[in-house]
Short mmCIF file of C-alpha atoms and ligand atoms in Angstrom, two decimals:
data_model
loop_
_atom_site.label_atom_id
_atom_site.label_comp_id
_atom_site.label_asym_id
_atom_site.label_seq_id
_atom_site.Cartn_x
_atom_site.Cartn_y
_atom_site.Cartn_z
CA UNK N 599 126.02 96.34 125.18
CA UNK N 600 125.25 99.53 122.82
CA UNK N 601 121.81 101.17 123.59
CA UNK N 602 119.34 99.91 121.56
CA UNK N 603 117.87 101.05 118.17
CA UNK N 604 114.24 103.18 118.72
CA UNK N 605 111.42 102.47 116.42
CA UNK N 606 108.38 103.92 116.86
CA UNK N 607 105.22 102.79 114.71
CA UNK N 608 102.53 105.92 113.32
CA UNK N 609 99.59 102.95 113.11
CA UNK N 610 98.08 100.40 115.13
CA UNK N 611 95.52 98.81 112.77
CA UNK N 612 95.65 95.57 111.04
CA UNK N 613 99.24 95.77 109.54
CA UNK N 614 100.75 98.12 112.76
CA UNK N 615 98.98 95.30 115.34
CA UNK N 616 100.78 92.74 113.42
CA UNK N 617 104.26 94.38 112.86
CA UNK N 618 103.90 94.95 116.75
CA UNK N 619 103.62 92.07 117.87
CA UNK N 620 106.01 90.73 115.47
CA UNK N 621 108.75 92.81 116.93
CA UNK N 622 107.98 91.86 120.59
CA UNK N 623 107.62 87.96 119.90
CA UNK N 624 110.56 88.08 117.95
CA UNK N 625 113.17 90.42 120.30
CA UNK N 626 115.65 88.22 120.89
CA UNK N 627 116.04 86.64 117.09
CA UNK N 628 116.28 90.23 115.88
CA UNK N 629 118.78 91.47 118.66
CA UNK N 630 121.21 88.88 117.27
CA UNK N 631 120.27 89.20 113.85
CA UNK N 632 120.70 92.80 113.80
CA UNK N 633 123.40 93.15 116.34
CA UNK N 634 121.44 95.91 118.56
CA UNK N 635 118.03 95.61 120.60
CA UNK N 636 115.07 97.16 118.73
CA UNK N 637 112.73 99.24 121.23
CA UNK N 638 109.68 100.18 120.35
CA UNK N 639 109.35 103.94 121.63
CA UNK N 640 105.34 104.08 120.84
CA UNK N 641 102.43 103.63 118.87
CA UNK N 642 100.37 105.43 117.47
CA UNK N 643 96.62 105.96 116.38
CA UNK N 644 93.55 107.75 116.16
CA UNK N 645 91.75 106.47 119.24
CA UNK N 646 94.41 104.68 122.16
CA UNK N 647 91.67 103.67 124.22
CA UNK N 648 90.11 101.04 121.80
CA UNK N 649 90.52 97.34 122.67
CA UNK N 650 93.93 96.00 120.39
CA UNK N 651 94.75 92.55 122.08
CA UNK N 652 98.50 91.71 121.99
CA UNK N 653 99.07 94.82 121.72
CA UNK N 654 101.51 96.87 124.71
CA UNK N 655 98.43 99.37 125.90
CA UNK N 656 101.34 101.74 127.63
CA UNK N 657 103.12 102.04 123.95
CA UNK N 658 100.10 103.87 122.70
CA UNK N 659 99.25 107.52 121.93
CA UNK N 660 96.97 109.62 120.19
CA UNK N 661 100.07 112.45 119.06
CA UNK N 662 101.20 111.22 115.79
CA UNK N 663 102.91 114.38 114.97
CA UNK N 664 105.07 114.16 118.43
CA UNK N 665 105.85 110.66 118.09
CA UNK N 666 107.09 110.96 114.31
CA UNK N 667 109.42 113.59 115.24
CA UNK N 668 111.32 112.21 118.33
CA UNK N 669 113.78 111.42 116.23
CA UNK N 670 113.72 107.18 116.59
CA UNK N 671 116.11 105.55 114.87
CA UNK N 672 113.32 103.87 112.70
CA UNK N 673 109.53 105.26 112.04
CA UNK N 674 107.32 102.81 110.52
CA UNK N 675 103.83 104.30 108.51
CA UNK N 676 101.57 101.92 108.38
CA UNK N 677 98.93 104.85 108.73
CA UNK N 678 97.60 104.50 105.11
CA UNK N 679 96.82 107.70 102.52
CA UNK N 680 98.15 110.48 102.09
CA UNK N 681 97.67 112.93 104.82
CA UNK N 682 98.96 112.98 107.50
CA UNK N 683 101.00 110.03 106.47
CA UNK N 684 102.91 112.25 104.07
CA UNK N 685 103.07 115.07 106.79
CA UNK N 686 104.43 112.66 109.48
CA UNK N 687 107.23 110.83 107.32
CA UNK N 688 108.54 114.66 105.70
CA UNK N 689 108.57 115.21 110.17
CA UNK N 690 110.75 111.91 110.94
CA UNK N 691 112.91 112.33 107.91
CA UNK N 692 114.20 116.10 109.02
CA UNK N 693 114.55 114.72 112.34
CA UNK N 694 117.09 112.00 110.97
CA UNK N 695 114.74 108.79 111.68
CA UNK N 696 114.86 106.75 108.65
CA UNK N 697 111.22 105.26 107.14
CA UNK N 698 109.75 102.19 106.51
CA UNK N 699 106.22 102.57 105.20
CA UNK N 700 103.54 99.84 103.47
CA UNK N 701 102.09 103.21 102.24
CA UNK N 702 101.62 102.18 98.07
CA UNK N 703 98.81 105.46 97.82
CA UNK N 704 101.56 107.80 99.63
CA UNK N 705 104.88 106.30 97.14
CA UNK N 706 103.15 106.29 94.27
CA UNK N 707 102.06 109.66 94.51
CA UNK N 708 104.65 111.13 96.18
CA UNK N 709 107.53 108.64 95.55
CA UNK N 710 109.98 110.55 94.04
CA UNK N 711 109.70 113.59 96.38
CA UNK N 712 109.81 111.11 99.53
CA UNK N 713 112.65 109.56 98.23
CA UNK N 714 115.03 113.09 97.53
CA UNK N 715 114.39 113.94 100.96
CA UNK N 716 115.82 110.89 102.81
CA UNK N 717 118.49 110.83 100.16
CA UNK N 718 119.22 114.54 101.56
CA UNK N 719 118.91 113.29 104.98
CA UNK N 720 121.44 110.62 104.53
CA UNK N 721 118.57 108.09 105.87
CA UNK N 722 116.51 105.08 104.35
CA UNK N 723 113.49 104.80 102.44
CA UNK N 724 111.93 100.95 102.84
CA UNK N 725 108.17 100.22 101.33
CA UNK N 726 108.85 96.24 100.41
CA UNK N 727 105.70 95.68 101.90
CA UNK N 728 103.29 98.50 99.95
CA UNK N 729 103.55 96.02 97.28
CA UNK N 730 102.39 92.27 97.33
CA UNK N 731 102.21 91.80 101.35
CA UNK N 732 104.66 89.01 102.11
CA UNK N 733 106.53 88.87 98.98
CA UNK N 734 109.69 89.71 98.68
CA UNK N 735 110.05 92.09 95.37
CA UNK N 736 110.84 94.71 95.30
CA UNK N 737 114.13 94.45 97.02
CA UNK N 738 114.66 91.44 94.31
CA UNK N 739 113.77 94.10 91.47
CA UNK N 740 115.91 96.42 93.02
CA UNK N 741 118.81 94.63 93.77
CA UNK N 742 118.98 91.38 92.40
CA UNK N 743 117.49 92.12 89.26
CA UNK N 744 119.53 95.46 88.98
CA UNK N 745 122.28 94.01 86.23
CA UNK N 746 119.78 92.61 83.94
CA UNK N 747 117.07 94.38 81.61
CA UNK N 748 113.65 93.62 82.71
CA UNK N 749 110.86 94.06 79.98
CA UNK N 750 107.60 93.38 80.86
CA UNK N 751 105.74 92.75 84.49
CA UNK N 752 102.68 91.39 84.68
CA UNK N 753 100.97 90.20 87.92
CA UNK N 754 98.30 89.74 90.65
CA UNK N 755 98.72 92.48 93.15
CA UNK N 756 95.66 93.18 94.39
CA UNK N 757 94.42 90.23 98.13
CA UNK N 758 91.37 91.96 98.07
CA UNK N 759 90.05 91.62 94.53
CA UNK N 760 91.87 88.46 93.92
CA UNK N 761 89.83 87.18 97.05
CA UNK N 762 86.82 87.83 95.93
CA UNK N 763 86.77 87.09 92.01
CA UNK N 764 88.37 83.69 93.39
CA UNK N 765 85.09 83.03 95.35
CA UNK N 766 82.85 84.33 93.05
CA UNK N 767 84.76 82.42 90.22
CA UNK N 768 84.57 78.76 92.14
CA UNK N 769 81.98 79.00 94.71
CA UNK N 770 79.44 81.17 92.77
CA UNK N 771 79.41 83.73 95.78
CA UNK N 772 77.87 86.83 95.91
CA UNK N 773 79.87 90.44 95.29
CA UNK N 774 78.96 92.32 98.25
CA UNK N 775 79.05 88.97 100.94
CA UNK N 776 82.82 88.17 99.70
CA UNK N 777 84.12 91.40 99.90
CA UNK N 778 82.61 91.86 103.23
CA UNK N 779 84.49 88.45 104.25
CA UNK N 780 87.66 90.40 102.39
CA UNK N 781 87.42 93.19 104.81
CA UNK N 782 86.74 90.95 108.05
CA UNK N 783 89.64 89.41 107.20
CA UNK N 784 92.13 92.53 106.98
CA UNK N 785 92.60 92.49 103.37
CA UNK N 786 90.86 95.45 102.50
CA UNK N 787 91.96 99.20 102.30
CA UNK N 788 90.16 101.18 104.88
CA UNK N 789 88.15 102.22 101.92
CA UNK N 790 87.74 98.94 99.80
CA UNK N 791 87.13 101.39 96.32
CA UNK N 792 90.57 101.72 96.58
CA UNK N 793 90.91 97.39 96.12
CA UNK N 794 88.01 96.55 93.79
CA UNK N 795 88.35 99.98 91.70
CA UNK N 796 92.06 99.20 91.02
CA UNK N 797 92.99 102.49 92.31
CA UNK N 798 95.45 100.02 95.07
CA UNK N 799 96.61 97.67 92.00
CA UNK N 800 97.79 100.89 90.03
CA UNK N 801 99.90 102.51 92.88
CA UNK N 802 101.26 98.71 93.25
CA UNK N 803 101.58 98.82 89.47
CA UNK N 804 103.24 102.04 89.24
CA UNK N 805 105.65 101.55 91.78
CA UNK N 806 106.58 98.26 90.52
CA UNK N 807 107.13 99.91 86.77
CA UNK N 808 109.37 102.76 88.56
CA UNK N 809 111.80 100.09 89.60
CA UNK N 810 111.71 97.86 86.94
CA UNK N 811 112.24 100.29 84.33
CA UNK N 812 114.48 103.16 86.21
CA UNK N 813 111.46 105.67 85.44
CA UNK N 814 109.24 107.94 87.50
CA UNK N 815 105.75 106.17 87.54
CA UNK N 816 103.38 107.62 89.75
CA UNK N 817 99.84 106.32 89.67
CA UNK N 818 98.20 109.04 87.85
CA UNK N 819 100.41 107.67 84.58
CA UNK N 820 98.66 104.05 84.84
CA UNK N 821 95.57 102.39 82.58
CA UNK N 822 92.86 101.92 85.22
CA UNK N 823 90.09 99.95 85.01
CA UNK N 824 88.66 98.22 88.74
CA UNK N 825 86.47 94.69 88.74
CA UNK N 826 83.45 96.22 89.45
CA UNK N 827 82.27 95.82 86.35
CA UNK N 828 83.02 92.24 85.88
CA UNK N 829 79.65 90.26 86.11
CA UNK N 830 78.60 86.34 87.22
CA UNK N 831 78.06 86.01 83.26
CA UNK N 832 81.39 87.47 82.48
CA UNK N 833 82.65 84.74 84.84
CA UNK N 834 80.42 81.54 83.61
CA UNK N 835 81.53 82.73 79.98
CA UNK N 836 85.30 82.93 81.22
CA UNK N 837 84.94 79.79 82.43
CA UNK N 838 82.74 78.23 79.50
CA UNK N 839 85.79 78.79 77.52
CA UNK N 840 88.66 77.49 79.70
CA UNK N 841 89.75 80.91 80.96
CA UNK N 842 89.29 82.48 84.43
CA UNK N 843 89.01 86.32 84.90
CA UNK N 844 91.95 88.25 87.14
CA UNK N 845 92.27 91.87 88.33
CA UNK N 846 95.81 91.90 86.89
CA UNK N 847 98.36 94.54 86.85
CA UNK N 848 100.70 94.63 83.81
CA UNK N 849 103.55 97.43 83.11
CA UNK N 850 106.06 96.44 79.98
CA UNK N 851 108.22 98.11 77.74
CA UNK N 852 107.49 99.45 74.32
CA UNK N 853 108.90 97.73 71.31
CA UNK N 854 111.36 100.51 70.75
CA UNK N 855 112.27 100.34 73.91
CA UNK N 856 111.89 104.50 74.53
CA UNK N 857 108.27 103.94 76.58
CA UNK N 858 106.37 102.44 78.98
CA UNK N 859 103.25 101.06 79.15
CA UNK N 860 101.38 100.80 82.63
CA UNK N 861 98.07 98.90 82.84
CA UNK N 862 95.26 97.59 85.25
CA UNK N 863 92.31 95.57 84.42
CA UNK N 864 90.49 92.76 84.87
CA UNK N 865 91.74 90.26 81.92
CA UNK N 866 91.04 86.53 81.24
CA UNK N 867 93.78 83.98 81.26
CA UNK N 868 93.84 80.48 80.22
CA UNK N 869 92.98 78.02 83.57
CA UNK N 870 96.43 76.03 82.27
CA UNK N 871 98.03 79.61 83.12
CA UNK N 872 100.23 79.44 86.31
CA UNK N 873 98.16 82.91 87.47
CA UNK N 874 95.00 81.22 87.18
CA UNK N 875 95.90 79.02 90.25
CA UNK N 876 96.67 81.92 92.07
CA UNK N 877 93.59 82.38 94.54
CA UNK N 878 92.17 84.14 97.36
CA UNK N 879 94.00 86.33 99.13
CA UNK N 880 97.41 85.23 97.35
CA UNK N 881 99.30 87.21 95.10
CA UNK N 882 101.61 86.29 91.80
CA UNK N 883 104.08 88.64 89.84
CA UNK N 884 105.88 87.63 86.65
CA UNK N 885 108.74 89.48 85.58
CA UNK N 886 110.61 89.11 82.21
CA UNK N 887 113.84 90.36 81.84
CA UNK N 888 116.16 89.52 79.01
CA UNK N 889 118.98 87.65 80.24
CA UNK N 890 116.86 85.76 83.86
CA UNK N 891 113.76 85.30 81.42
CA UNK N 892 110.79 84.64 83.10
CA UNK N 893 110.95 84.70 87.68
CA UNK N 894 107.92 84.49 89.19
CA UNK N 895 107.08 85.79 92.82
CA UNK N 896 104.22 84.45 94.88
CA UNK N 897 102.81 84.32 98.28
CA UNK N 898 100.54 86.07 100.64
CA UNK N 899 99.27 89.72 99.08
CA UNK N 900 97.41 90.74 102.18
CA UNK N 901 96.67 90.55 105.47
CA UNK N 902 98.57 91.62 108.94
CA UNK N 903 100.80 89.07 109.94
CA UNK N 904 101.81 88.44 105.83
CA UNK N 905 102.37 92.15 105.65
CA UNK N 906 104.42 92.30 109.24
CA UNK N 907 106.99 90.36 107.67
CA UNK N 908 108.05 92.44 104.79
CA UNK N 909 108.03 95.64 107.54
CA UNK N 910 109.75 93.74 109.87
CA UNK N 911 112.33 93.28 107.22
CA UNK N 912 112.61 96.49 106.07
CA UNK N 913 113.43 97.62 109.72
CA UNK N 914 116.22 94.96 110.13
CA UNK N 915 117.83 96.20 107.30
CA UNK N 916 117.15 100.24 108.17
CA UNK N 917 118.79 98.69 111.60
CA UNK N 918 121.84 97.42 110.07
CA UNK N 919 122.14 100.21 108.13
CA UNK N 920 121.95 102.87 111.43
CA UNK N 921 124.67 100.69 112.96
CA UNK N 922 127.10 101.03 110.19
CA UNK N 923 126.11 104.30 109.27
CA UNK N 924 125.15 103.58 105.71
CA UNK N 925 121.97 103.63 103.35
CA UNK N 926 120.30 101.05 101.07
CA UNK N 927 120.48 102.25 96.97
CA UNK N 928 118.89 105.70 96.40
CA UNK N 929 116.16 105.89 93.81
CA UNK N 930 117.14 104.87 89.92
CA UNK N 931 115.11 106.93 87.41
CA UNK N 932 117.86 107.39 84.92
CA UNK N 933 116.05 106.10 82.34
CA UNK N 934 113.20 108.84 81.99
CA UNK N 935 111.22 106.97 79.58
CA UNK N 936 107.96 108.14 78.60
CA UNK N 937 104.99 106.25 79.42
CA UNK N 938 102.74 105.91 76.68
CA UNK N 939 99.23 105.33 76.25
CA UNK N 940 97.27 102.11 76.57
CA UNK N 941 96.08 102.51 73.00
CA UNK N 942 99.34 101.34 72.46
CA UNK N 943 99.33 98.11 74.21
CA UNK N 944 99.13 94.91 72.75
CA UNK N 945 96.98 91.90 73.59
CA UNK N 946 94.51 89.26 72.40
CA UNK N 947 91.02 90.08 73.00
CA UNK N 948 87.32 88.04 73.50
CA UNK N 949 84.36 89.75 72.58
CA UNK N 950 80.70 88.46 73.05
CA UNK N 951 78.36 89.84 70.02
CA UNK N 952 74.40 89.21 70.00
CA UNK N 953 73.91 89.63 66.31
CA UNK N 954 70.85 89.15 63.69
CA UNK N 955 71.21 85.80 62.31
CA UNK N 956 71.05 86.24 58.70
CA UNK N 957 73.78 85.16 55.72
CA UNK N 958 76.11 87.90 55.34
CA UNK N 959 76.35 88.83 58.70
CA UNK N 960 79.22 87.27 59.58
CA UNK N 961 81.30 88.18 56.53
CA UNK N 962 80.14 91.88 57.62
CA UNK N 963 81.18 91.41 61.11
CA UNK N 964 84.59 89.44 60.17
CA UNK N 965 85.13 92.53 57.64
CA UNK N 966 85.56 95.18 59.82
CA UNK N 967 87.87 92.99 62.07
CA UNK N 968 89.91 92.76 58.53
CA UNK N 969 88.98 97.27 57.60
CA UNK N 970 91.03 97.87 61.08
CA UNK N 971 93.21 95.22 61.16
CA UNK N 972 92.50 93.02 63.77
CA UNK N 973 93.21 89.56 62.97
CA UNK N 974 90.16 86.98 64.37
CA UNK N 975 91.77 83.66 65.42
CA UNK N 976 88.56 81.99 66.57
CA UNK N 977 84.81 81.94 66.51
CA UNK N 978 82.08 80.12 67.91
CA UNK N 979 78.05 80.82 67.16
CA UNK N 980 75.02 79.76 68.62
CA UNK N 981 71.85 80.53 67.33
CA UNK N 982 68.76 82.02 69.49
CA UNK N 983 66.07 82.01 66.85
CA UNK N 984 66.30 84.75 65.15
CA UNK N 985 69.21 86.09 66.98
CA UNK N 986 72.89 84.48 67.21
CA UNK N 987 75.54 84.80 70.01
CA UNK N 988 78.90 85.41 68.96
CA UNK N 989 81.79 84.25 70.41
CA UNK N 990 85.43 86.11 68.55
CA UNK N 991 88.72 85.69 69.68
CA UNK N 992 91.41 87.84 68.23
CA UNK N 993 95.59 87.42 67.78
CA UNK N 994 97.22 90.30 69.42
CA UNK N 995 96.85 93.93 68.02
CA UNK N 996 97.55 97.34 69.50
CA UNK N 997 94.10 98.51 71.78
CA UNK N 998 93.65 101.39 70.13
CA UNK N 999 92.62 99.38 66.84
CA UNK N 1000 90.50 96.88 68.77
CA UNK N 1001 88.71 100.02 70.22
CA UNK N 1002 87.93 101.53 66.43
CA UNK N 1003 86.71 97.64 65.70
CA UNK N 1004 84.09 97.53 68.97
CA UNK N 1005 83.14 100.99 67.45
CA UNK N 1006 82.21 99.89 64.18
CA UNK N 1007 80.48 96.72 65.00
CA UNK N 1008 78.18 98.92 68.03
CA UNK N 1009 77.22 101.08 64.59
CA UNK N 1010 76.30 98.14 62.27
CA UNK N 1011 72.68 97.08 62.81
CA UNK N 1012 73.36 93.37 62.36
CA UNK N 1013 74.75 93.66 65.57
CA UNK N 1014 72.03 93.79 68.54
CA UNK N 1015 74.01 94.47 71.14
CA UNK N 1016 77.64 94.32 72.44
CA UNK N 1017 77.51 92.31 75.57
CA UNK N 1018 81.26 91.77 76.34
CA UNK N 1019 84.97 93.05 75.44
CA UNK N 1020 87.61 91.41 77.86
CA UNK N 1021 91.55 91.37 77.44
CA UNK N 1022 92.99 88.35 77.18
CA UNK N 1023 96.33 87.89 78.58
CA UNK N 1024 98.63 84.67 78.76
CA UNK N 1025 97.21 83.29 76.09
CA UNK N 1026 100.76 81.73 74.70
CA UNK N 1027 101.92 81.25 78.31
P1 NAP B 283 94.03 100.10 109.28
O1 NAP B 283 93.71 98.77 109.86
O2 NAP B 283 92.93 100.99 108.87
O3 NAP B 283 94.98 100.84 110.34
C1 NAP B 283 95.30 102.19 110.25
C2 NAP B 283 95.87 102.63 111.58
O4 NAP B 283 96.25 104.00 111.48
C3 NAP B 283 94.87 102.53 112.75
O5 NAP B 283 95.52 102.07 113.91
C4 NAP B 283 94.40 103.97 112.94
O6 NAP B 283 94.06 104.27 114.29
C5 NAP B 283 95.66 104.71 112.58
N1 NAP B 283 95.38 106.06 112.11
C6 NAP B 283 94.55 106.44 111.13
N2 NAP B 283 94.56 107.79 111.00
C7 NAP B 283 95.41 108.23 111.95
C8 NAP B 283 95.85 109.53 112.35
N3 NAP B 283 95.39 110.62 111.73
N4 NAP B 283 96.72 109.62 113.36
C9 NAP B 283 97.15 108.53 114.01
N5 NAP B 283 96.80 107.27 113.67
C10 NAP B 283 95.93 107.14 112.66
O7 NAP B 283 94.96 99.94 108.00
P2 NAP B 283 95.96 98.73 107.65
O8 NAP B 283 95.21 97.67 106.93
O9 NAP B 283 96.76 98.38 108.84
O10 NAP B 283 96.88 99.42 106.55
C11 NAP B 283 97.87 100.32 106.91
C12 NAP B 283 98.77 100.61 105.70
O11 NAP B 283 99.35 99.39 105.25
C13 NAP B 283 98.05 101.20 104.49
O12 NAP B 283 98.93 102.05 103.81
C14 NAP B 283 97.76 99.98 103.63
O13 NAP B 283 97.63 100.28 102.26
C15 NAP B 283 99.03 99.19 103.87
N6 NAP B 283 98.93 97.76 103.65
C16 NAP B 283 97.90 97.04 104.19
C17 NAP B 283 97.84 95.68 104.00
C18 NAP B 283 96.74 94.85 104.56
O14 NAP B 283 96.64 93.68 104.20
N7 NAP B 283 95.89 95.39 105.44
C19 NAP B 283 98.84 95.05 103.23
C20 NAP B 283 99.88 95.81 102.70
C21 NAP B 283 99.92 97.16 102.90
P3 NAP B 283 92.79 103.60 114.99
O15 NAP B 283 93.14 102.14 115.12
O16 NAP B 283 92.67 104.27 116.29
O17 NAP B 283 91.64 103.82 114.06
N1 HSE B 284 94.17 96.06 100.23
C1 HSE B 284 95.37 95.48 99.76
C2 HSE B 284 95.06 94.20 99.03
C3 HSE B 284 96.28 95.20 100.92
O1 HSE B 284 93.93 93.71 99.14
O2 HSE B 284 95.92 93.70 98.33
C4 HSE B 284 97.64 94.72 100.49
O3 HSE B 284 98.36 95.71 99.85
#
């Protein structure tokens, strides 16, 4: 029998734990699956002599930089950031190793240079799992998806967020306690700003938009707004109305078709909405393409053994590939379009007014929807003595005019105060 294939894995964490143990419990499927044992060389982290149960102790060691550049067959990242985990990969791709990384920070940063060098090296470049854990999709968008023109993607990318809006959407539960239960639970990016101040969802976002639309997105070029903001009233409104709330990541084409347009923020959807059943730590992507029409993706966003999977797939196929001396597709960014500005997005919107409640004021009010052009397709009042709340839901218009509309109504005095402006997505879904 040939000798067998060397992997060795920069990370032993929640995701490297997992993908190790996957690899061991799994030899002899993957030796006849692949054709060639896999052997894991070594593993590394920060500190070797803290307590990792299932994990080999005698794999471990604290020289990253030596282990990336023994030249293994496969090096997995599951190190997280950008340095060294940038550093380390550049190391195992001049010494011929190809990569499989769950790094979303490090590709959508520094996809596109990543990418020329193992094209120069003649070696692979796997991330399926940076992007929604378990799921399978970006090999899908790809590969499967690569004869067809997709147009919009919109999705819940984010375990960690999705978690904890779930719980605080139908158990009532607290911020701070749920996202401490997120980070018990593996979900969580070593810093958690990264999850709940969308910084995660728009390196997911922007790496999904790069593939979908044969365009260099890095995360820098994407809308960003996190869930921090989102409040137990923005929730018992959302839910008052028959909508949830959803960290959601959305990139789509513009309607001449020369632009992109890459967003994240919390929107609400309708509950009927197949994304509002997505909960906890689950993730959902939608992808529209002209001639497939709508495909949906769903399945575990986060978590080690979830996450395992997708690496552990990524290194069977590296491993085919080293035995017949070939390399998955190369980066597509042929395309070039330009990504455009979020003022150029279009969606429905709900805003919550506290206005004086006096006749006129809502002819005022429903006037300078009509001076910028936003077209109001519901409202709903209740008074509060001398005040009123007011509930307005638009039709779709571009953001840009919505934003000239909230900054109007903050400067007309009949309006107290403006307590809410949330996207709403899905609404014709
Ligand atoms: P983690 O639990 O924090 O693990 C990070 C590992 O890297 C630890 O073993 C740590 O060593 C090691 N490490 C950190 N700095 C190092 C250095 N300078 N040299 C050597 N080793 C170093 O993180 P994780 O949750 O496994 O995530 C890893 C990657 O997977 C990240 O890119 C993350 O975004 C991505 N990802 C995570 C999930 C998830 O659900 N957790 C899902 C998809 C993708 P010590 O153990 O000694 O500290
Ligand atoms: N922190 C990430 C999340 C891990 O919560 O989705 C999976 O990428």
């Amino acid at each position: 029998m040939s000798s067998p294939l060397t992997v060795a894995l920069l990370g032993g964490g929640t995701v490297g734990a997992s993908v190790a143990q996957l690899i061991s419990e799994s030899a002899d499927d993957l030796t006849a699956r692949i054709g060639r044992e896999l052997k894991l060389t070594g593993i590394a982290v920060r500190d070797a002599s803290k307590p990792r149960p299932g994990v080999d102790s005698k794999l471990l060691t604290e020289d990253a930089a030596g282990l990336a550049a023994s030249g293994a067959d496969i090096v997995i990242e599951v190190i997280g950031g950008i340095e060294p985990a940038k550093t380390l990969i550049e190391s195992a791709i001049a010494n011929g190793s190809s990569i499989v990384t769950a790094n979303k920070a490090l590709l959508a940063a520094h996809g596109a240079h990543l990418h020329k060098l193992a094209e120069e090296a003649g070696v692979d470049l796997y991330y399926e799992a940076a992007v929604a854990g378990a799921i399978p999709l970006l090999r899908p968008l790809r590969e499967s998806l690569a004869g067809d023109k997709v147009t919009k993607i919109l999705g819940i990318v984010n375990g960690t967020t999705n978690f904890i809006l779930s719980k605080m959407y139908n158990d009532g539960a607290d911020y701070s306690v749920v996202l401490k239960e997120a980070q018990d639970l593996g979900y969580a990016e070593a810093d958690p700003t990264a999850d709940v101040e969308g910084f995660d969802s728009a390196a997911k976002a922007a790496i999904l938009a790069g593939l979908a639309f044969h365009t260099n997105v890095t995360s820098d070029d994407v809308y960003r707004e996190g869930m921090t903001k989102v409040t137990a009233d923005d929730i018992a409104a959302a839910k008052s109305l028959g909508y949830v709330i959803k960290l959601l990541a959305i990139a789509e084409l513009t309607d001449d078709d020369k632009g992109v347009i890459v967003r994240v923020h919390p929107a609400m959807i309708p509950v009927t909405h197949p994304l509002a059943s997505v909960r906890d730590a689950f993730n959902a992507v939608f992808v529209e393409a002209d001639a497939a029409g709508q495909v949906m993706f769903y399945g575990r966003g986060a978590g080690g053994a979830p996450t395992a999977s997708s690496v552990v797939g990524d290194v069977v196929a590296a491993a085919r590939h080293r035995i017949t001396g070939s390399v998955g597709p190369a980066q597509s960014i042929y395309a070039d379009l330009e990504v455009r500005s979020i003022g150029e997005a279009k969606t429905s919107y709900y805003l919550n007014l506290k206005v004086s409640d006096e006749s006129g004021v809502l002819a005022a009010i429903s006037n300078e929807f009509a001076k910028h052009d936003v077209s109001i397709q519901a409202v709903r009042q209740d008074g509060e003595g001398d005040a009123a709340s007011l509930i307005i839901r638009t039709h779709e218009a571009p953001e840009s005019r919505l934003r000239a509309t909230v900054e109007a109504l903050e400067n007309m005095t009949a309006v107290r105060e403006v307590l809410g402006v949330m996207r709403v997505e899905g609404a014709g879904a």
